[in-house]
Short mmCIF file of C-alpha atoms in Angstrom, two decimals:
data_model
loop_
_atom_site.label_atom_id
_atom_site.label_comp_id
_atom_site.label_asym_id
_atom_site.label_seq_id
_atom_site.Cartn_x
_atom_site.Cartn_y
_atom_site.Cartn_z
CA MET A 15 -43.10 133.30 -29.29
CA ASP A 16 -40.83 130.30 -28.64
CA ARG A 17 -40.15 128.61 -25.29
CA ARG A 18 -36.98 130.61 -24.63
CA GLU A 19 -38.72 133.94 -25.19
CA SER A 20 -41.70 132.79 -23.10
CA LEU A 21 -39.43 132.04 -20.14
CA LYS A 22 -37.84 135.48 -20.42
CA VAL A 23 -41.22 137.20 -20.39
CA LEU A 24 -42.45 135.09 -17.44
CA LEU A 25 -39.37 135.87 -15.36
CA LEU A 26 -39.46 139.57 -16.11
CA GLY A 27 -43.22 139.50 -15.56
CA ALA A 28 -42.48 138.19 -12.09
CA LEU A 29 -40.17 141.15 -11.61
CA GLY A 30 -42.95 143.61 -12.34
CA ALA A 31 -45.72 141.80 -10.53
CA ARG A 32 -43.90 141.03 -7.31
CA SER A 33 -40.75 143.09 -6.89
CA LEU A 34 -42.44 146.41 -7.55
CA SER A 35 -45.54 147.93 -6.04
CA PRO A 36 -48.09 149.36 -8.52
CA ASP A 37 -46.61 152.85 -8.08
CA GLU A 38 -43.06 151.55 -8.44
CA LEU A 39 -43.95 149.52 -11.51
CA ALA A 40 -45.60 152.53 -13.12
CA ALA A 41 -42.48 154.54 -12.43
CA ALA A 42 -40.21 151.90 -13.93
CA GLU A 43 -42.36 151.59 -17.03
CA SER A 44 -42.99 155.29 -17.58
CA GLY A 45 -39.66 156.65 -16.46
CA SER A 46 -41.32 158.81 -13.79
CA PRO A 47 -40.15 158.34 -10.21
CA ALA A 48 -42.73 156.95 -7.78
CA HIS A 49 -42.74 158.17 -4.20
CA GLY A 50 -39.96 156.56 -2.24
CA THR A 51 -38.47 154.69 -5.22
CA ALA A 52 -36.23 157.22 -6.92
CA GLY A 53 -32.57 156.76 -6.08
CA LEU A 54 -29.36 158.55 -6.88
CA ALA A 55 -29.03 159.01 -10.63
CA SER A 56 -25.68 157.21 -10.67
CA PHE A 57 -24.73 153.57 -10.82
CA ARG A 58 -21.58 151.54 -10.22
CA SER A 59 -21.14 147.80 -10.55
CA ARG A 60 -20.31 145.74 -7.44
CA TRP A 61 -18.86 142.53 -8.89
CA ALA A 62 -15.76 142.92 -6.71
CA ALA A 63 -17.98 142.42 -3.64
CA TRP A 64 -19.80 139.27 -4.80
CA PRO A 65 -18.62 135.67 -4.42
CA ASN A 66 -18.14 133.43 -7.45
CA MET A 67 -21.49 132.56 -9.01
CA SER A 68 -23.13 131.83 -12.36
CA TRP A 69 -25.10 135.08 -12.26
CA ALA A 70 -24.29 138.76 -12.80
CA GLY A 71 -26.25 140.13 -9.82
CA PRO A 72 -29.67 141.62 -9.01
CA GLU A 73 -29.14 144.87 -10.94
CA TYR A 74 -28.91 143.10 -14.31
CA TRP A 75 -30.74 141.07 -16.91
CA GLY A 76 -28.58 138.96 -19.21
CA ASN A 77 -29.31 137.80 -22.73
CA ARG A 78 -28.67 134.93 -22.34
CA LEU A 79 -28.78 134.54 -18.56
CA GLN A 80 -26.39 131.59 -18.61
CA ASP A 81 -23.72 133.52 -20.55
CA TRP A 82 -22.71 135.74 -17.62
CA ARG A 83 -21.00 134.88 -14.35
CA VAL A 84 -18.91 136.46 -11.60
CA ARG A 85 -15.40 135.11 -11.08
CA THR A 86 -12.81 136.56 -8.65
CA GLY A 87 -14.62 139.89 -8.46
CA ARG A 88 -15.03 140.32 -12.21
CA LEU A 89 -17.87 139.75 -14.64
CA VAL A 90 -17.10 137.18 -17.34
CA SER A 91 -18.94 136.83 -20.63
CA ARG A 92 -18.49 133.08 -20.67
CA THR A 93 -19.39 132.22 -24.29
CA ARG A 94 -18.66 133.65 -27.72
CA GLY A 95 -21.93 134.25 -29.53
CA PRO A 96 -23.91 136.99 -31.26
CA ASN A 97 -25.65 139.80 -29.40
CA ARG A 98 -24.83 138.82 -25.83
CA THR A 99 -26.00 141.75 -23.71
CA LEU A 100 -26.28 142.52 -20.01
CA HIS A 101 -28.91 145.18 -19.28
CA CYS A 102 -28.85 147.45 -16.24
CA LEU A 103 -32.34 147.18 -14.71
CA THR A 104 -32.03 149.93 -12.12
CA HIS A 105 -30.69 152.84 -14.22
CA ARG A 106 -31.67 153.89 -17.74
CA ALA A 107 -31.52 156.97 -19.97
CA GLU A 108 -34.75 158.98 -20.00
CA GLY A 109 -33.11 161.95 -21.73
CA ALA A 110 -30.11 162.69 -23.91
CA ASN A 111 -27.72 163.87 -21.15
CA PHE A 112 -25.85 160.94 -19.61
CA THR A 113 -22.45 159.26 -19.41
CA THR A 114 -21.53 155.61 -19.10
CA ARG A 115 -18.06 154.17 -18.68
CA VAL A 116 -16.76 150.59 -18.68
CA HIS A 117 -13.40 148.91 -18.00
CA PHE A 118 -12.79 145.49 -19.54
CA GLU A 119 -10.39 143.02 -21.11
CA LEU A 120 -11.03 141.26 -24.41
CA ASP A 121 -9.44 138.29 -26.15
CA ALA A 122 -8.17 140.07 -29.26
CA ALA A 123 -6.47 136.95 -30.62
CA ALA A 124 -9.73 134.99 -30.60
CA MET A 125 -11.67 137.93 -32.07
CA LYS A 126 -9.33 138.38 -35.06
CA GLY A 127 -11.00 135.51 -36.86
CA ASP A 128 -14.31 137.36 -36.59
CA PRO A 129 -14.01 140.83 -38.17
CA ALA A 130 -17.53 141.78 -37.05
CA ALA A 131 -16.87 140.94 -33.38
CA ARG A 132 -17.32 143.80 -30.91
CA VAL A 133 -17.04 144.20 -27.13
CA GLY A 134 -18.22 147.21 -25.13
CA LEU A 135 -21.57 148.92 -24.71
CA ARG A 136 -25.00 149.07 -26.31
CA PHE A 137 -27.25 152.08 -25.63
CA GLY A 138 -30.63 153.40 -26.73
CA LEU A 139 -32.18 149.97 -26.18
CA GLN A 140 -35.91 150.19 -26.76
CA GLY A 141 -38.43 147.35 -26.96
CA ARG A 142 -41.84 146.84 -28.48
CA PHE A 143 -43.43 148.54 -25.50
CA PRO A 144 -42.23 151.35 -23.19
CA GLY A 145 -40.16 150.49 -20.15
CA VAL A 146 -37.19 148.50 -18.94
CA ARG A 147 -38.74 145.02 -19.20
CA SER A 148 -39.69 145.11 -22.87
CA ALA A 149 -36.32 146.64 -23.76
CA ALA A 150 -34.48 143.95 -21.78
CA VAL A 151 -36.17 141.12 -23.70
CA HIS A 152 -36.74 142.55 -27.18
CA GLY A 153 -34.72 145.77 -27.23
CA THR A 154 -32.58 146.92 -30.12
CA GLY A 155 -30.04 149.71 -29.78
CA ILE A 156 -26.76 151.26 -30.91
CA ASP A 157 -23.34 149.70 -30.38
CA ALA A 158 -20.44 151.62 -28.83
CA ALA A 159 -17.64 149.09 -28.81
CA ILE A 160 -14.12 148.00 -29.77
CA ASP A 161 -13.06 145.45 -32.38
CA ALA A 162 -10.09 143.08 -32.30
CA ALA A 163 -7.80 145.64 -33.94
CA GLY A 164 -8.59 148.27 -31.31
CA TYR A 165 -10.79 150.49 -33.46
CA LEU A 166 -13.83 152.11 -31.86
CA TRP A 167 -17.27 151.66 -33.39
CA LEU A 168 -20.20 153.99 -32.78
CA GLY A 169 -23.12 152.56 -34.67
CA GLU A 170 -21.82 152.01 -38.21
CA ASN A 171 -19.00 154.54 -37.87
CA ARG A 172 -15.40 153.53 -37.11
CA SER A 173 -12.71 155.63 -35.46
CA ALA A 174 -9.71 156.79 -37.47
CA THR A 175 -7.22 155.49 -34.90
CA ALA A 176 -6.97 152.35 -32.80
CA ILE A 177 -5.98 151.70 -29.19
CA ASP A 178 -3.86 148.96 -27.68
CA VAL A 179 -6.13 146.09 -26.65
CA SER A 180 -3.43 143.77 -25.30
CA GLY A 181 -4.39 144.80 -21.74
CA PRO A 182 -7.35 146.35 -19.90
CA VAL A 183 -9.13 149.15 -21.76
CA GLU A 184 -11.64 151.86 -20.93
CA LEU A 185 -14.57 153.08 -22.98
CA ARG A 186 -16.46 156.26 -22.13
CA LEU A 187 -19.70 157.16 -23.88
CA ARG A 188 -20.99 160.68 -23.34
CA SER A 189 -24.32 161.86 -24.72
CA ARG A 190 -25.33 165.54 -24.74
CA ALA A 191 -28.52 167.17 -25.96
CA GLU A 192 -28.16 169.67 -28.82
CA PRO A 193 -30.76 171.58 -30.82
CA GLY A 194 -30.36 169.11 -33.67
CA GLY A 195 -30.48 165.94 -31.57
CA ALA A 196 -28.09 164.10 -29.26
CA ARG A 197 -24.33 164.31 -29.79
CA VAL A 198 -22.68 161.11 -28.65
CA GLU A 199 -18.93 160.93 -28.09
CA LEU A 200 -17.09 157.65 -27.63
CA THR A 201 -13.53 157.74 -26.35
CA GLY A 202 -11.24 154.84 -25.62
CA GLY A 203 -7.93 154.33 -23.92
CA THR A 204 -5.80 151.86 -22.01
CA LEU A 205 -5.68 151.27 -18.29
CA GLY A 206 -2.61 151.11 -16.09
CA PRO A 207 -1.64 148.15 -13.90
CA THR A 208 -3.74 149.41 -10.98
CA GLY A 209 -6.73 150.42 -13.13
CA GLU A 210 -5.84 154.06 -13.62
CA SER A 211 -6.75 155.71 -16.92
CA LEU A 212 -3.86 156.32 -19.28
CA GLY A 213 -5.62 158.47 -21.86
CA ILE A 214 -9.42 158.52 -21.85
CA ASP A 215 -9.73 162.30 -21.98
CA PRO A 216 -9.15 164.18 -25.26
CA PRO A 217 -6.77 164.05 -26.91
CA ALA A 218 -7.49 160.35 -26.28
CA ALA A 219 -5.89 157.39 -27.95
CA SER A 220 -9.07 157.08 -29.98
CA HIS A 221 -12.19 159.19 -30.33
CA ILE A 222 -15.34 159.22 -32.45
CA GLU A 223 -18.57 161.19 -32.29
CA THR A 224 -21.91 161.17 -34.09
CA LEU A 225 -25.12 163.20 -33.98
CA PHE A 226 -28.16 160.97 -33.42
CA ASP A 227 -31.84 161.70 -33.25
CA ALA A 228 -32.59 162.64 -29.64
CA THR A 229 -35.03 159.76 -29.18
CA ALA A 230 -32.56 157.16 -30.49
CA VAL A 231 -30.34 157.37 -27.39
CA LEU A 232 -33.15 156.86 -24.85
CA GLY A 233 -33.77 153.55 -23.10
CA ASN A 234 -31.77 150.76 -21.52
CA LEU A 235 -28.00 150.67 -21.25
CA ALA A 236 -26.18 147.35 -21.58
CA LEU A 237 -22.81 145.69 -21.81
CA LEU A 238 -22.11 143.99 -25.13
CA SER A 239 -20.22 140.89 -26.22
CA HIS A 240 -20.92 140.31 -29.91
CA HIS A 241 -19.21 137.46 -31.79
CA PRO A 242 -21.44 136.73 -34.82
CA SER A 243 -19.23 134.12 -36.49
CA ALA A 244 -19.72 131.85 -33.46
CA SER A 245 -23.39 131.48 -34.40
CA GLY A 246 -24.55 128.27 -35.96
CA ALA A 247 -28.01 129.69 -36.52
CA SER A 248 -29.73 129.26 -39.84
CA GLY A 249 -33.27 129.90 -40.92
CA PRO A 250 -36.16 131.84 -39.36
CA GLY A 251 -36.70 131.26 -35.66
CA SER A 252 -33.41 129.45 -35.10
CA VAL A 253 -31.58 129.86 -31.80
CA PRO A 254 -28.09 131.35 -32.18
CA ALA A 255 -25.36 128.96 -31.16
CA SER A 256 -22.25 129.90 -29.22
CA THR A 257 -18.71 128.76 -28.50
CA PRO A 258 -18.17 127.84 -24.83
CA ALA A 259 -15.10 130.01 -24.24
CA PRO A 260 -14.68 133.31 -22.38
CA ALA A 261 -15.30 136.28 -24.67
CA ALA A 262 -14.56 139.24 -22.41
CA THR A 263 -14.00 140.15 -18.76
CA PHE A 264 -15.63 143.30 -17.38
CA LEU A 265 -13.95 144.99 -14.42
CA ASP A 266 -16.15 148.01 -13.67
CA TRP A 267 -19.19 149.82 -15.09
CA THR A 268 -20.62 153.23 -14.19
CA ILE A 269 -23.66 155.22 -15.34
CA ASP A 270 -24.50 158.80 -14.36
CA GLY A 271 -25.92 162.08 -15.59
CA PRO A 272 -28.91 164.40 -15.13
CA ASP A 273 -31.13 162.34 -17.47
CA VAL A 274 -30.44 158.96 -15.84
CA GLN A 275 -33.56 157.57 -14.18
CA ALA A 276 -32.79 155.49 -11.09
CA THR A 277 -35.30 152.87 -9.91
CA PRO A 278 -33.53 150.73 -7.29
CA ALA A 279 -36.69 148.67 -6.71
CA ALA A 280 -36.34 147.27 -10.24
CA ALA A 281 -33.45 145.06 -9.08
CA PHE A 282 -34.46 141.43 -9.61
CA GLY A 283 -33.22 138.62 -7.40
CA PRO A 284 -31.61 136.63 -6.08
CA ILE A 285 -35.03 135.34 -4.95
CA TRP A 286 -37.15 135.60 -8.07
CA PHE A 287 -40.54 134.33 -6.90
CA ALA A 288 -42.25 131.74 -4.71
CA GLN A 289 -45.33 129.54 -4.79
CA TYR A 290 -47.01 127.38 -2.18
CA THR A 291 -49.72 124.77 -1.63
CA LEU A 292 -51.72 123.90 1.50
CA HIS A 293 -53.26 120.48 1.98
CA ARG A 294 -54.46 118.80 5.17
CA GLY A 295 -52.49 121.09 7.40
CA ILE A 296 -49.23 120.77 5.47
CA LEU A 297 -47.76 123.88 3.85
CA LYS A 298 -45.30 123.33 1.03
CA LEU A 299 -43.49 126.37 -0.36
CA THR A 300 -40.91 126.52 -3.15
CA ALA A 301 -38.80 129.61 -3.84
CA GLN A 302 -37.14 130.03 -7.23
CA LEU A 303 -33.69 131.60 -7.00
CA ALA A 304 -31.10 132.97 -9.38
CA PRO A 305 -28.06 130.73 -10.04
CA ILE A 306 -26.45 131.37 -6.64
CA ASP A 307 -26.29 127.70 -5.68
CA GLY A 308 -22.50 127.76 -5.98
CA ILE A 309 -22.10 130.14 -3.02
CA GLU A 310 -20.62 127.98 -0.29
CA GLY A 311 -22.79 127.38 2.78
CA LEU A 312 -25.72 129.46 1.53
CA ARG A 313 -29.08 128.63 3.11
CA VAL A 314 -32.46 130.31 2.59
CA GLY A 315 -34.88 131.08 5.40
CA LEU A 316 -38.68 131.14 5.59
CA GLU A 317 -40.10 133.70 8.03
CA LEU A 318 -43.68 134.38 9.14
CA ARG A 319 -45.45 137.39 10.64
CA ARG A 320 -48.91 137.36 12.17
CA GLY A 321 -51.06 140.11 13.61
CA GLY A 322 -48.64 142.94 12.96
CA GLY A 323 -45.88 141.38 15.07
CA GLY A 324 -42.28 140.74 14.19
CA TRP A 325 -40.84 138.19 11.81
CA THR A 326 -40.14 134.68 13.10
CA GLN A 327 -37.99 132.17 11.23
CA VAL A 328 -39.77 128.82 10.96
CA ALA A 329 -37.49 126.91 8.58
CA THR A 330 -34.29 127.02 6.53
CA ALA A 331 -33.34 125.14 3.38
CA PRO A 332 -30.33 124.73 1.09
CA VAL A 333 -30.40 125.80 -2.55
CA ASP A 334 -30.85 122.88 -4.93
CA GLY A 335 -27.88 122.79 -7.32
CA LEU A 336 -29.94 121.73 -10.33
CA ALA A 337 -33.28 123.46 -9.88
CA ARG A 338 -31.92 126.54 -8.04
CA THR A 339 -34.87 126.27 -5.67
CA ALA A 340 -35.32 126.23 -1.90
CA GLU A 341 -38.11 123.95 -0.65
CA PHE A 342 -39.91 124.25 2.67
CA ARG A 343 -42.42 121.93 4.37
CA ILE A 344 -44.33 123.08 7.45
CA GLU A 345 -46.65 120.60 9.19
CA GLY A 346 -49.52 121.51 11.51
CA TRP A 347 -50.37 124.68 9.59
CA ASP A 348 -53.42 126.54 10.93
CA ALA A 349 -55.21 127.84 7.83
CA ALA A 350 -57.58 129.89 9.99
CA ARG A 351 -54.74 132.23 10.99
CA PRO A 352 -53.59 134.43 8.07
CA ALA A 353 -49.85 135.10 7.92
CA ASP A 354 -47.47 137.20 5.90
CA TYR A 355 -44.38 135.36 4.75
CA ARG A 356 -41.00 136.24 3.39
CA VAL A 357 -38.15 134.19 1.96
CA VAL A 358 -34.75 135.52 3.05
CA ALA A 359 -31.23 134.93 1.76
CA ASN A 360 -28.15 136.31 3.52
CA VAL A 361 -25.43 136.50 0.88
CA PRO A 362 -21.80 136.79 2.08
CA LEU A 363 -20.31 139.78 0.22
CA THR A 364 -16.77 141.01 0.79
CA THR A 365 -18.31 144.17 2.22
CA GLY A 366 -20.31 142.12 4.74
CA PRO A 367 -23.46 139.95 4.62
CA GLU A 368 -26.31 141.43 2.59
CA THR A 369 -29.92 140.37 3.09
CA PHE A 370 -32.29 139.85 0.16
CA GLU A 371 -35.94 138.97 0.54
CA TYR A 372 -39.12 138.09 -1.31
CA ARG A 373 -42.43 138.83 0.41
CA GLY A 374 -45.79 137.21 0.02
#
C-alpha cells in the first residue's frame, strides 16, 4: 500500500472509529440499520446551499479528494483524469431496486480527443471487504455514463442513439429485481433553461438496458468523471496524472428506492478528527478539517462539558489555509477534573447556518 492509499484508509478509518458509534458502524458496514441511525431512503445533493470551497461536502468521499470542489452552487470535477469518482457515503444500494438521477454539463469539445472519456454515474461499487468504506477506497463497479458524442454507455454496451450534449443533460439509472437478476435501464435527455426535463421518460432521446447479476448492482453509488487519455501513468504502482482543467459540472444528484440503505451518521466532516496533548497544565488541541478554509470568516470553537452540565465555549480559532487545521491552547488546565469536549464549526449555508461537531 503506497502513501496515498494509506492516507485514504486512515481518513476513512477515522470516519468509522469516531463518527459512528459501534452500533452505527456495524449498520454502515453490514447494511443493517442500527437503532436511531436509519434515515429516509432517499438522497438529494445540497451543493446549491454551500459556499464556494475545495470540498464536495460531508455526504461524499472523492477519489481524488482534491479533484472536487463547489463553485456557485454546483459541483465541479476540476481535473481531467482517469477514474475520478465521488462516492455517496450516506446512501447505498443494498438490493436491486433503486433509482439514481443526475443533472450535469460536460465539455464535449475537450472530450472529443479522448474517445474513451465518460461522464455520469458508477454503480455496484464493491471493495475488498463489505461496507461503504472499503468500496469508497478500493471499489470497482459499472459505468452508466455519456461520451463526447452523446451516446449512453451501460457497462460495455452503447446506446443506438445519441443525445445533444451542448447543454445540461440528465441521466436516470433505474434498477429492478427480476427472477434472472437485476434489469438496469439507463435513459438520457436534455434539460431546459430552468432545469426542467425535456425527454427523460420513454420514448427518451436515448435509452439502453441490460440484465446484470443481482449482486453486481449492490454497493456504493458514485458520480464519474473518466478521462483516461489525460493519464501520464506508466508501469505498476504509478499514480495516474491529470490535466488541471474542469472536466464536468454537476448540478443535482438524487438517489431513492426501496432497497436504498440510508445511514446519515456515515457523513464525514467537515471536522474529521482531533488530537490533544497535556503538559504542565497546558492543553494543546488540534482539529483536522476538510478543505473549508476558503469559507470567508469561518472560525472553529472548542467547547467543554463537565459533570453532566451544559457546553461552554472556551476558545475559538481560525482554519489554517495550508494545513486545514484549527489549533487551540488552554493554559491552567486542571487534569484532575475530567471533561468532555467538542469541536464546533458553524458553516454559513444559503439555507441558514448549519452546525457541525466532533466530540471527544
